[in-house]
Coordinates of C-alpha atoms and ligand atoms in Angstrom, one line a residue:
X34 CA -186.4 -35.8 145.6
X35 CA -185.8 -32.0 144.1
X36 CA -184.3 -30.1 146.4
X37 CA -185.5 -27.0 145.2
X38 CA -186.3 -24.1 147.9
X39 CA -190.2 -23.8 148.2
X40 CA -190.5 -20.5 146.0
X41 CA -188.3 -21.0 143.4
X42 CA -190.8 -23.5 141.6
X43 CA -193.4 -22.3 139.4
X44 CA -196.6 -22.3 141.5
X45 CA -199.5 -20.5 140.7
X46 CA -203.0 -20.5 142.1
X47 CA -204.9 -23.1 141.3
X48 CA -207.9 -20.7 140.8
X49 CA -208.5 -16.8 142.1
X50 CA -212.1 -18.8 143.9
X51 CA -209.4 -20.5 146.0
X52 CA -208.5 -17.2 148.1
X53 CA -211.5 -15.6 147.4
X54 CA -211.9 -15.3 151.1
X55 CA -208.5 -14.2 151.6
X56 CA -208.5 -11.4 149.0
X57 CA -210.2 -8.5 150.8
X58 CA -211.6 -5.6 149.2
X59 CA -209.7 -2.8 150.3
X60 CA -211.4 0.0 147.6
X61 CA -214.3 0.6 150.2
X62 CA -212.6 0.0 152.7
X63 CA -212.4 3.2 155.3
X64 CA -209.1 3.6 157.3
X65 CA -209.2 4.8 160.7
X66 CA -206.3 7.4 159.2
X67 CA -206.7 9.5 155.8
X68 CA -202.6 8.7 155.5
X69 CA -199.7 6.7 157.0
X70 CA -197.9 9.9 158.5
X71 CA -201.4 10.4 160.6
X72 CA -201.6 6.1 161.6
X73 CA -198.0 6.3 162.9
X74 CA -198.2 9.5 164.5
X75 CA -201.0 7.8 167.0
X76 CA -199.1 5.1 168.0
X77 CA -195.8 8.0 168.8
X78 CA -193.8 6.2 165.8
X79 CA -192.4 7.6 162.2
X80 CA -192.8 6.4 159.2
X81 CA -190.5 7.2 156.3
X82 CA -189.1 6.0 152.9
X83 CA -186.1 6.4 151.0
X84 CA -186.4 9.3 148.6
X85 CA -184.6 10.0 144.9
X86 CA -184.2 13.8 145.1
X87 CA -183.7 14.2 141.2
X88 CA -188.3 12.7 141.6
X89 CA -189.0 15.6 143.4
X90 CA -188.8 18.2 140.7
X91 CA -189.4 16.1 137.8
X92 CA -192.7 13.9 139.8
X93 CA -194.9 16.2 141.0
X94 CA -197.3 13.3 142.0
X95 CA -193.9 11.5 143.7
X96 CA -193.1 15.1 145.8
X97 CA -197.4 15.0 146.4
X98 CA -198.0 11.4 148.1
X99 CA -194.1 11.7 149.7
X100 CA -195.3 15.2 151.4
X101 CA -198.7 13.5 152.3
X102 CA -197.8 10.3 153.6
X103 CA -194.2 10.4 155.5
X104 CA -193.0 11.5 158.4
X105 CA -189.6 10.8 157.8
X106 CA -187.1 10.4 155.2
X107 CA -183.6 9.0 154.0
X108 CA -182.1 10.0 150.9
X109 CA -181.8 6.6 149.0
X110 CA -178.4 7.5 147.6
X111 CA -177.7 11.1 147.9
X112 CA -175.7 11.5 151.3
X113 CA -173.8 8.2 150.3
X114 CA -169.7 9.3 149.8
X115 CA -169.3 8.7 146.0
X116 CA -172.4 10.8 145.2
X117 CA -171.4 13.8 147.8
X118 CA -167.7 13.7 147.4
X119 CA -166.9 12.0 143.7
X120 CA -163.1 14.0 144.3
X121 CA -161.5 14.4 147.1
X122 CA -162.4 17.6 148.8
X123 CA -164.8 18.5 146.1
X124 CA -168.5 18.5 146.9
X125 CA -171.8 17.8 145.7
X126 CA -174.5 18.7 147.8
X127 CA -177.1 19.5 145.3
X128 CA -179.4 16.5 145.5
X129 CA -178.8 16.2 149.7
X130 CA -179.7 19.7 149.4
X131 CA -183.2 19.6 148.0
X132 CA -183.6 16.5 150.0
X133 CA -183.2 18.0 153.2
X134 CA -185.0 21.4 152.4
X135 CA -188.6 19.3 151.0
X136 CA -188.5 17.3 154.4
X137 CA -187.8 20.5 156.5
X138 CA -190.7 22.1 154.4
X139 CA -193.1 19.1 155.6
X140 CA -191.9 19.0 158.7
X141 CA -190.3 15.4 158.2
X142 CA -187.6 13.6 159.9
X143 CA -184.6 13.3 158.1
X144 CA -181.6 10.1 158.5
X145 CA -178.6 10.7 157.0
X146 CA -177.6 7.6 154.7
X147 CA -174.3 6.3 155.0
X148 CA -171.1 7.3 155.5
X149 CA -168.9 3.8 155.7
X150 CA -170.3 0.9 153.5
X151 CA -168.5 -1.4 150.4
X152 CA -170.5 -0.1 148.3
X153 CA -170.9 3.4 146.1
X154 CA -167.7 4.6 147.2
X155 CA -165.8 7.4 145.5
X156 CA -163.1 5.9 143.2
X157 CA -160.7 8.2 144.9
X158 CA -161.8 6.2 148.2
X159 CA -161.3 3.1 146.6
X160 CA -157.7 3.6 145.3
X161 CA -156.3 4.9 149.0
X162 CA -153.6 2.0 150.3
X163 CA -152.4 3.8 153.8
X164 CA -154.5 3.0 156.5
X165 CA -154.1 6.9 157.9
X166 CA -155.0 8.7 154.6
X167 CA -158.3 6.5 154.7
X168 CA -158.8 7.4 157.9
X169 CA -158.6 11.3 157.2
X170 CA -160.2 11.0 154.6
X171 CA -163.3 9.4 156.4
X172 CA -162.8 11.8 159.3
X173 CA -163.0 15.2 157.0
X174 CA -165.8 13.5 155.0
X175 CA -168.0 13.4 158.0
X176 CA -166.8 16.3 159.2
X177 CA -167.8 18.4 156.4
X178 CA -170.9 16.7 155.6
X179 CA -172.5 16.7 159.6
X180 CA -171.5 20.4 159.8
X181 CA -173.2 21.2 156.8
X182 CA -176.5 19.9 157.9
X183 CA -176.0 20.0 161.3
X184 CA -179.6 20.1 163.6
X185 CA -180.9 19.4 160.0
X186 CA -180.1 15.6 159.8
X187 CA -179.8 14.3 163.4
X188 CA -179.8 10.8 162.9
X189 CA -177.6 9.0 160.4
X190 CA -176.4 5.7 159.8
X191 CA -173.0 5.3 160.4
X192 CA -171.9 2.2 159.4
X193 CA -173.5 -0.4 156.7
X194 CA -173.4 -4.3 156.1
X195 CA -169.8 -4.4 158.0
X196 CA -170.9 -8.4 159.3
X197 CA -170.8 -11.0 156.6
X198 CA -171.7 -14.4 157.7
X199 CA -169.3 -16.3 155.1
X200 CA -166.4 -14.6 155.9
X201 CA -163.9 -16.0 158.3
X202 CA -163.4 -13.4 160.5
X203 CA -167.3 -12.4 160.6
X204 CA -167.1 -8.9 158.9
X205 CA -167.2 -8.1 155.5
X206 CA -163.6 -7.6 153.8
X207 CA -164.4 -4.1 153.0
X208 CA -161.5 -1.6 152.1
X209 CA -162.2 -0.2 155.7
X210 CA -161.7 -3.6 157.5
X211 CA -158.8 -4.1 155.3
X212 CA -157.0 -1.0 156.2
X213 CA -158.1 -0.3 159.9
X214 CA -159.2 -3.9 161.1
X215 CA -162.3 -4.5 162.4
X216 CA -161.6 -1.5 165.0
X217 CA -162.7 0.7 162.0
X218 CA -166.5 0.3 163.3
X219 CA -165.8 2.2 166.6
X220 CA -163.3 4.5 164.7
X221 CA -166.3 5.8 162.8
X222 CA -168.8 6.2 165.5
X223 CA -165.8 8.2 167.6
X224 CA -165.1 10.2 164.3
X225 CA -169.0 10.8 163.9
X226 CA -169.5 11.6 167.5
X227 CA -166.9 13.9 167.5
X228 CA -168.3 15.9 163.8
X229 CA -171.6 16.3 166.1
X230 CA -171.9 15.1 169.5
X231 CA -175.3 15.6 169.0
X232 CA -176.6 13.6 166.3
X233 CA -177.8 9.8 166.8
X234 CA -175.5 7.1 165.3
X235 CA -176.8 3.9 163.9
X236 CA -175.1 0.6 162.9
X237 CA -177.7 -0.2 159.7
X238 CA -177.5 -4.3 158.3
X239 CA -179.7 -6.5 155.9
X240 CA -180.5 -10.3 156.9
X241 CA -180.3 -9.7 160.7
X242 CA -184.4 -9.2 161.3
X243 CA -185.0 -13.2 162.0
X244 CA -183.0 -14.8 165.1
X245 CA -179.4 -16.8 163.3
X246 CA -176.7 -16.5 163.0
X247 CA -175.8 -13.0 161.6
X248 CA -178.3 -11.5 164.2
X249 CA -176.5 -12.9 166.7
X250 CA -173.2 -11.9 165.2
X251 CA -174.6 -8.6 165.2
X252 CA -176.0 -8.5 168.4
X253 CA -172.5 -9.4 170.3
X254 CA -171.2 -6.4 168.1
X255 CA -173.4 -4.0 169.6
X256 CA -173.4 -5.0 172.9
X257 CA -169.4 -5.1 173.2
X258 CA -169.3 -1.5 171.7
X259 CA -172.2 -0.1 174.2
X260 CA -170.7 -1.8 177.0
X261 CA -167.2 0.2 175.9
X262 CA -169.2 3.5 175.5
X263 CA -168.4 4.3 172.0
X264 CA -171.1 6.9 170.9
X265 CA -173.4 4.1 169.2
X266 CA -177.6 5.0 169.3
X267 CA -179.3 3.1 167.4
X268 CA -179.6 0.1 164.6
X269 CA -181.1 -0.5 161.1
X270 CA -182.9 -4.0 160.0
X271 CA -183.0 -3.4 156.7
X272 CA -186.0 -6.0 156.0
X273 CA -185.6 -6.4 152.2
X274 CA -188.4 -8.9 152.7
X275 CA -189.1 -11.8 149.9
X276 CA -193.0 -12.4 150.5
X277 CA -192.9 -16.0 150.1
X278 CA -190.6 -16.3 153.0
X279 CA -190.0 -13.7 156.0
X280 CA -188.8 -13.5 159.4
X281 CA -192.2 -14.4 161.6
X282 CA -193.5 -11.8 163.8
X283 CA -192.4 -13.2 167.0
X284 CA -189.1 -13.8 166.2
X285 CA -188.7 -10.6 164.9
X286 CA -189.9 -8.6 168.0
X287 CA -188.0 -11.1 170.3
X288 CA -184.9 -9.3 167.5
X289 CA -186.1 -5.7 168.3
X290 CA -186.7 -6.5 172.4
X291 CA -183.0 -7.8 172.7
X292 CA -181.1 -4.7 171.1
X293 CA -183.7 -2.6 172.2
X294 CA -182.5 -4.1 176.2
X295 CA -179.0 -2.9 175.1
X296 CA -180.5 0.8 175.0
X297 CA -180.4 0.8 171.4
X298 CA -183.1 2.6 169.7
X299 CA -184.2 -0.1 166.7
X300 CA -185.7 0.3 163.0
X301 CA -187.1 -0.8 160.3
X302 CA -184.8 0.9 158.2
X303 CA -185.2 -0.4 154.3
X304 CA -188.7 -2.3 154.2
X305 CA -189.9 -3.8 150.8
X306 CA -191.0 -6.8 149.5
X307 CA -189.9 -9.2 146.5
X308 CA -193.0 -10.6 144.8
X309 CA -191.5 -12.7 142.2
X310 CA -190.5 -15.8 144.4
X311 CA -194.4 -16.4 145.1
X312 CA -195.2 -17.4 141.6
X313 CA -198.7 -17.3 141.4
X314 CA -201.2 -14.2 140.1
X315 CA -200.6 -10.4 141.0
X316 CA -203.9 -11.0 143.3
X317 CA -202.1 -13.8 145.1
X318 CA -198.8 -12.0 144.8
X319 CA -200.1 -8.6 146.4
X320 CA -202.5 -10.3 149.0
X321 CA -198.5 -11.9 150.5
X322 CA -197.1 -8.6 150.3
X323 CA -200.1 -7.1 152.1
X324 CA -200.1 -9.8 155.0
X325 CA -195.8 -9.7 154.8
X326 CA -195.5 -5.7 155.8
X327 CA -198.8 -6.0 158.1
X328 CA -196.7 -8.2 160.0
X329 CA -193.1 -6.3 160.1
X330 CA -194.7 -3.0 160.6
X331 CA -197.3 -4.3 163.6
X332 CA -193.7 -6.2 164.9
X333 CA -192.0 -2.6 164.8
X334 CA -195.5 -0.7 166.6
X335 CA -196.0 -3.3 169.2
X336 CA -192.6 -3.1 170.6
X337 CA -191.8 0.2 172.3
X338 CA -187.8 0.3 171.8
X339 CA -188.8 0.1 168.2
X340 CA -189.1 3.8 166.6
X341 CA -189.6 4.0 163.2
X342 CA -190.5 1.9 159.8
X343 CA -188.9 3.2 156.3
X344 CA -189.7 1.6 153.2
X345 CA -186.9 1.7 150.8
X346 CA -189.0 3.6 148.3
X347 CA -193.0 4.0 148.0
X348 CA -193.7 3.6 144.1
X349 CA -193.1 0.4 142.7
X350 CA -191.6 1.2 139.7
X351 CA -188.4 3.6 141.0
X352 CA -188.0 0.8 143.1
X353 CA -184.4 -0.8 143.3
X354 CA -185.7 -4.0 142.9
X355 CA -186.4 -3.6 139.5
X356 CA -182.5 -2.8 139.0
X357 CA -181.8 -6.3 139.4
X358 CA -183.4 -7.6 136.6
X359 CA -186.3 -9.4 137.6
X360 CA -190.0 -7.6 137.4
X361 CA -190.9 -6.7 140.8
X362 CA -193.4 -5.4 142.7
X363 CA -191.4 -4.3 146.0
X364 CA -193.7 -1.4 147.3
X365 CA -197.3 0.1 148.3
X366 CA -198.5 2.0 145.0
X367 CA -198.6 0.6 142.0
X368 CA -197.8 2.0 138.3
X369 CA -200.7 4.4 138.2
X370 CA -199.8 5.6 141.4
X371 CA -202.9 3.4 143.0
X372 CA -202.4 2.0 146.5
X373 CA -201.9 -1.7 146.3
X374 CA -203.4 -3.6 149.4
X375 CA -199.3 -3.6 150.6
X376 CA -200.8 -0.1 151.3
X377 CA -203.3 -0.8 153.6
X378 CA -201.1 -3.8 155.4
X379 CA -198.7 -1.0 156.1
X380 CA -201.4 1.0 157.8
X381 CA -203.0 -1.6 159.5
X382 CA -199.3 -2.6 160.7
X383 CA -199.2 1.0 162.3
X384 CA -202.7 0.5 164.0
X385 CA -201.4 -1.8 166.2
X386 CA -202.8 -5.1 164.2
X387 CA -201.1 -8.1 163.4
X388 CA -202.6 -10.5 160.9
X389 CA -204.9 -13.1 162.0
X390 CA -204.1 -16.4 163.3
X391 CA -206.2 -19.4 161.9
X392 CA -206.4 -22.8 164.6
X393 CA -202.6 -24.6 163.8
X394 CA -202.6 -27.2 161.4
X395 CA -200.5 -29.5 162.8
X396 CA -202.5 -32.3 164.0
X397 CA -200.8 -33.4 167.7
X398 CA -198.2 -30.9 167.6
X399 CA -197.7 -31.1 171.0
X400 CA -197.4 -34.7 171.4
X401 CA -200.0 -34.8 174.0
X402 CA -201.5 -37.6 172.0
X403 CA -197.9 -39.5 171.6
X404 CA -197.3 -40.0 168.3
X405 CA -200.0 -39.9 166.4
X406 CA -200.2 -38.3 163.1
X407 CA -196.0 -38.8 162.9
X408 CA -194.5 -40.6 161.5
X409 CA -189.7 -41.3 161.2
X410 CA -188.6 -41.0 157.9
X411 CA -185.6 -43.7 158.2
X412 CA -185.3 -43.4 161.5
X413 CA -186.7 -44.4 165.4
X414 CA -189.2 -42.2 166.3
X415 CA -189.6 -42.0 169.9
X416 CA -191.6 -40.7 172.8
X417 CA -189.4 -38.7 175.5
X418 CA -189.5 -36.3 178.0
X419 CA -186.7 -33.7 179.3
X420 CA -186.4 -31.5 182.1
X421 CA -185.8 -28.4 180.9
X422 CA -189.4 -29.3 178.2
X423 CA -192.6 -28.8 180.0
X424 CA -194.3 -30.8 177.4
X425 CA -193.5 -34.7 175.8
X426 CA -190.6 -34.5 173.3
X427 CA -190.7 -36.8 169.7
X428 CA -187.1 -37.6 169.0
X429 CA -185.7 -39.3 165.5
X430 CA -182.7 -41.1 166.4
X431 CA -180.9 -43.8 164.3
X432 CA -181.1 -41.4 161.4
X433 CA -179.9 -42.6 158.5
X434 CA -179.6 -39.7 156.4
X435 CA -179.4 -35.9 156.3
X436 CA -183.1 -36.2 154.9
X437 CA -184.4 -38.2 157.7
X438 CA -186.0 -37.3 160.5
X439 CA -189.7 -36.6 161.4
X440 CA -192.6 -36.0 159.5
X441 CA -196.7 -35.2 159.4
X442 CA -198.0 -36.4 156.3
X443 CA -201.5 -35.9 156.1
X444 CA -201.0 -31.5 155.4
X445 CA -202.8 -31.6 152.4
X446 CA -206.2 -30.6 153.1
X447 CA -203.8 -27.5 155.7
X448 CA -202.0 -26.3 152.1
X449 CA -204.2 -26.8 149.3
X450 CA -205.6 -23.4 148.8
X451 CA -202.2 -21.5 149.3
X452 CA -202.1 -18.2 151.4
X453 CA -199.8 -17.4 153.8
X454 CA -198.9 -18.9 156.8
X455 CA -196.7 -18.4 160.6
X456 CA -194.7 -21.3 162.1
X457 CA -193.1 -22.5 164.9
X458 CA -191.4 -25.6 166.7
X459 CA -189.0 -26.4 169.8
X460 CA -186.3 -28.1 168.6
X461 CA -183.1 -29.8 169.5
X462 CA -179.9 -31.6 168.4
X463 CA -178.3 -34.3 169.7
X464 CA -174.7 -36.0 169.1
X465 CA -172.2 -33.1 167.5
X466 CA -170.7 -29.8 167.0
X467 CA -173.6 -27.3 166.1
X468 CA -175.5 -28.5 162.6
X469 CA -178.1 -27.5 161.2
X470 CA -182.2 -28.4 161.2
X471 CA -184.2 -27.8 158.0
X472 CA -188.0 -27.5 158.4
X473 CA -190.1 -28.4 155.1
X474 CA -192.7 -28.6 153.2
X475 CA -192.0 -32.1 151.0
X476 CA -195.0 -31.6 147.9
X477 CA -196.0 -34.1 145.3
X478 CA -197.6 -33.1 142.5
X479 CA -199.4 -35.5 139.8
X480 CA -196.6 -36.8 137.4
X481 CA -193.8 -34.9 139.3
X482 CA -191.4 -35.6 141.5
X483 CA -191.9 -34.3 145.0
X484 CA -190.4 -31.3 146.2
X485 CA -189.0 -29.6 148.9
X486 CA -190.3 -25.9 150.0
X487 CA -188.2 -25.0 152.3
X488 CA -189.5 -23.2 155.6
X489 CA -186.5 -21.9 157.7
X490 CA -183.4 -23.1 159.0
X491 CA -181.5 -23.0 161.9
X492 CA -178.0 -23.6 162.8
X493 CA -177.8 -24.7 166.6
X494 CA -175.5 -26.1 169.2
X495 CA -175.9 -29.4 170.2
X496 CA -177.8 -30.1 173.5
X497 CA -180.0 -26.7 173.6
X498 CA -183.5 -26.6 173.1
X499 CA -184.0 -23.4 170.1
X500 CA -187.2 -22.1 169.0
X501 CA -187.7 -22.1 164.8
X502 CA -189.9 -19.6 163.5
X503 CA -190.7 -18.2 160.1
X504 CA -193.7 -16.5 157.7
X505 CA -194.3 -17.9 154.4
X506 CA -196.6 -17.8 151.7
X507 CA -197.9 -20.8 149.2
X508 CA -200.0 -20.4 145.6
X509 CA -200.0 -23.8 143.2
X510 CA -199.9 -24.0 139.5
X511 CA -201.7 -27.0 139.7
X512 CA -203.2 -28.8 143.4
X513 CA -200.8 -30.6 145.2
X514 CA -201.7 -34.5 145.7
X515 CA -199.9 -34.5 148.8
X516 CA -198.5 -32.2 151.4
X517 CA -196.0 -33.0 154.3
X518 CA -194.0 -31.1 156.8
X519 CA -190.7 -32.1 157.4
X520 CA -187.4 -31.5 160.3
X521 CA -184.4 -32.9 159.2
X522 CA -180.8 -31.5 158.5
X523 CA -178.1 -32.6 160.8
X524 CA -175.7 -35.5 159.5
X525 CA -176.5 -39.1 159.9
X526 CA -176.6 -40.5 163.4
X527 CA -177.0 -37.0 164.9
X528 CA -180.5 -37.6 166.8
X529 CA -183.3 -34.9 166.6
X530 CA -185.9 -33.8 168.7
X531 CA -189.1 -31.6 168.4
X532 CA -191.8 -30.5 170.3
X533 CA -194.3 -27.2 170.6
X534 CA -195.1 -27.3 167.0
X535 CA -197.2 -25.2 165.3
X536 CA -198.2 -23.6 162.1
X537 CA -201.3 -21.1 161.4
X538 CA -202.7 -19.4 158.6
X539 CA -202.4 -15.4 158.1
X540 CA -205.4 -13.5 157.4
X541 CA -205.7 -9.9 157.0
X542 CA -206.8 -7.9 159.8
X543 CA -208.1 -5.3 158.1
X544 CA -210.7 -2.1 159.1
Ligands
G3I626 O1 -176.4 8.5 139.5 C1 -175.9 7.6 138.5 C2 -176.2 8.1 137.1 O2 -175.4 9.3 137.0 C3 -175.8 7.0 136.1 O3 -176.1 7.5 134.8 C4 -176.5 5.7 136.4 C5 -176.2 4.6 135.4 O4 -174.9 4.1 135.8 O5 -176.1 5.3 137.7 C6 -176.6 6.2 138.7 O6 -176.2 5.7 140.0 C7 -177.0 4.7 140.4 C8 -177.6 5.1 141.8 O7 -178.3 4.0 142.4 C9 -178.5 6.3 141.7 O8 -179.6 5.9 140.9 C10 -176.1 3.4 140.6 O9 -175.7 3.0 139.4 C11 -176.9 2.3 141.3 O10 -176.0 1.2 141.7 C12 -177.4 2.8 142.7 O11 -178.2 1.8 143.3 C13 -178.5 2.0 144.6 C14 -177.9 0.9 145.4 O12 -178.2 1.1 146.8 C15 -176.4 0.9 145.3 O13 -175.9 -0.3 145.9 C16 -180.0 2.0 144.8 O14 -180.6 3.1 144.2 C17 -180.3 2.0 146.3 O15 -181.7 1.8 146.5 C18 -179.6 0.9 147.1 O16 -179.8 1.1 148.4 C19 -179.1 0.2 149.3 C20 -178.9 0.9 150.6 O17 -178.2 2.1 150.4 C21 -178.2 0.0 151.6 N1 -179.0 -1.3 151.8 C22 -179.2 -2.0 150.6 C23 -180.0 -1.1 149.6 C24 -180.3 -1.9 148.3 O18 -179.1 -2.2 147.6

């Protein structure tokens, strides 16, 4: 069987008559708001976007819709160090500048962005060996740059992508952690508190909006260095999303309630939207995109530690995206400065409004009807109960492989039109050190192999019952002849159980 992760195959819509239903008609469509700013100022939050200061005096229709529909921003690259500080002691504000006067003009919101990251460093920065001339260096460079905008810029982010889930240690081998040691994270809070005690001071990280590993990683971070008082207010999920597979609402405001317990103020601090892993036509593309911010931005509104959503740019193409060679369409208005219906699933995120749930369509995902409608795949499917499940348990033991486990089969009739869709199950490992459990889609096509769209995965320990959630989206290039969904993963003899499962289609909510 291909192995191949669900969106990486070429899959486009069998016909646009397929989703008619699902593609709404936004053109006559009347929001309750005339922009963003006014939908987010209702509900008490801000919403922002990264800005390029050298578009605001050559893109007059750039400076127009930023003035309009923000209420916040964060310079995408001009408060970074190598752009202010490209020698040492040698400044240039000039892009910060205009920057921070535009949003002061429209009475926006301004976070500063970022003063310790591995990335778009001066050279200067990068050639320092001696762990104290890195530390002055860092010290004067926030000094200088907080004073100079000082009650201007009163929230900034700190520190940025310091955890890295493949390195040993946890944190990213940056020239900070090299020099200072992982105590260079509370170093630069202290050193940022002490430029101004009293701007806000954010940890900002990409990958750490679903429950996993790097969330939790994150999470222990934070709470150890609030629970030691260092000067820390606040954290960043970036939420570079992919549209054909996102963190699902849920699981991302369980995220925001649990940092948000730890007094931190949360964000969605870089939201866009890869459109080229859901192969399929712009309509099908866009309508994923539209469903795939209604949910982050209704996940950020809904929760009240969450404060404010910034898309990492608004036009499509000045998007970073595009820098990395693939055509994308990341954002909410298109070449011709139209707004795409990613638009309108922003604003109805900041109404308030997640996206419809259809009925699951997993037959018996609750086992109240045994096991019907499951079957093993090389392996003893069983019946259980356990006391800490309220409901009956199926359990795959004897499993032969890592690709055995349980399965549905009859999805197709669920899958065949595409769209996008919210899941969840219980689930459980049995018999070793924490492993991990795939859930997925297994798809057979005429004269194909079958192949494997992956859903989510979670790495758990053994023994404890976790909760699996994710959003993806679906488009064929040519109708599937059979659909199943799948849980497998851990090694061979390691038993598996499931229960609670479920999986709905997303509709927009729209009007
Ligand atoms: O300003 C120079 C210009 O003088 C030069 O001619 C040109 C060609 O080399 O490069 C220009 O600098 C570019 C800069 O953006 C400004 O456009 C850099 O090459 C380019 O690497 C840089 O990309 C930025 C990227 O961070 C750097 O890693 C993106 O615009 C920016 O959107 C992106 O933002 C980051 C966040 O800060 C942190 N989270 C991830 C996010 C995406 O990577």
């Amino acid at each position: 069987m291909r192995a191949t992760d669900a969106f990486g195959i070429g899959l486009a819509m069998v016909g646009a008559t397929a989703l008619g239903s699902a593609c709404v008609d936004y053109s006559n469509m009347e929001p309750s708001f005339a922009t963003l700013r006014q939908a987010a100022q209702a509900q008490g939050k801000l919403i922002g976007t990264a800005v390029d200061g050298a578009l605001l005096s050559t893109d007059s229709e750039y400076a127009r819709l930023l003035a309009e529909e923000f209420s916040a921003v964060t310079p995408e690259n001009a408060t970074k160090w190598g752009p202010l500080e490209p020698q040492d002691d040698t400044y240039d504000f000039s892009d910060a500048d205009s920057i921070v006067a535009a949003a002061l003009d429209h009475d926006q919101s301004l976070k500063g962005h970022v003063f310790t990251w591995h990335q778009q460093l001066p050279s200067w920065v990068e050639s320092i060996s001696d762990p104290d001339e890195l530390r002055l260096a860092l010290r004067e460079h926030m000094e200088t740059t907080m004073a100079r905008y000082r009650g201007q810029i009163k929230v900034w982010d700190v520190v940025n992508e310091a955890v890295d889930d493949n390195a040993p240690a946890g944190y990213r081998e940056n020239i900070f952690y090299e020099l200072l040691g992982p105590d260079y994270i509370e170093e630069a809070f202290l050193m940022a508190h002490e430029a101004d005690p009293d701007a806000l001071l954010y940890y900002n990280d990409y990958a750490i909006e679903r429950m996993g590993h790097k969330a939790d990683f994150t999470y222990q971070m934070l709470r150890d260095l609030v629970a030691r008082d260092i000067p820390i207010h606040g954290i960043g999920m970036q939420s570079h999303l992919s549209v054909h597979r996102y963190p699902a609402a849920d699981d991302l405001r369980d995220n925001i309630r649990r940092f948000a317990d730890l007094g931190l103020r949360v964000e969605i601090s870089e939201l866009d939207g890869r459109t080229s892993g859901l192969t399929g036509t712009l309509d099908q593309q866009y309508e994923a995109q539209r469903i795939a911010f209604q949910e982050t931005v209704a996940s950020c509104v809904l929760e009240p530690g969450c404060a404010r959503v910034t898309l990492w740019g608004f036009l499509d193409e000045y998007s970073w995206l595009d820098d990395e060679g693939t055509e994308e369409h990341g954002l909410l208005f298109d070449d011709n400065y139209e707004k795409k219906p990613s638009y309108w699933g922003v604003m109805d995120g900041l109404r308030g409004k997640l996206a419809k749930r259809g009925p699951t369509l997993v037959k018996n995902g609750d086992f109240e009807d045994e096991l019907d409608h499951w079957v093993g795949v090389d392996s003893t499917l069983s019946l259980e109960s356990f006391e800490d499940q309220a409901h009956p348990v199926a359990c795959a033991r004897d499993r032969s492989s890592s690709e055995s486990g349980l399965s549905q089969v009859d999805l197709l009739d669920a899958f065949a039109s595409g769209g996008s869709f919210t899941f969840r199950a219980e689930v459980r490992q049995e018999g070793t050190a924490p492993a991990g459990i795939n859930v997925a889609l297994i798809v057979e096509q005429s004269g194909q192999d079958p192949s494997t769209l992956s859903l989510g995965y979670l790495y758990l320990e053994e023994g404890v019952w976790r909760t699996m959630r994710g959003s993806f989206a679906l488009a064929w290039e040519a109708p599937p002849t059979s659909v199943r969904l799948s849980f497998s993963g851990p090694d061979p003899g390691v038993d598996l159980c499931i229960t609670q499962v479920a999986l709905n289609q997303l509709h927009p909510a729209p009007g």
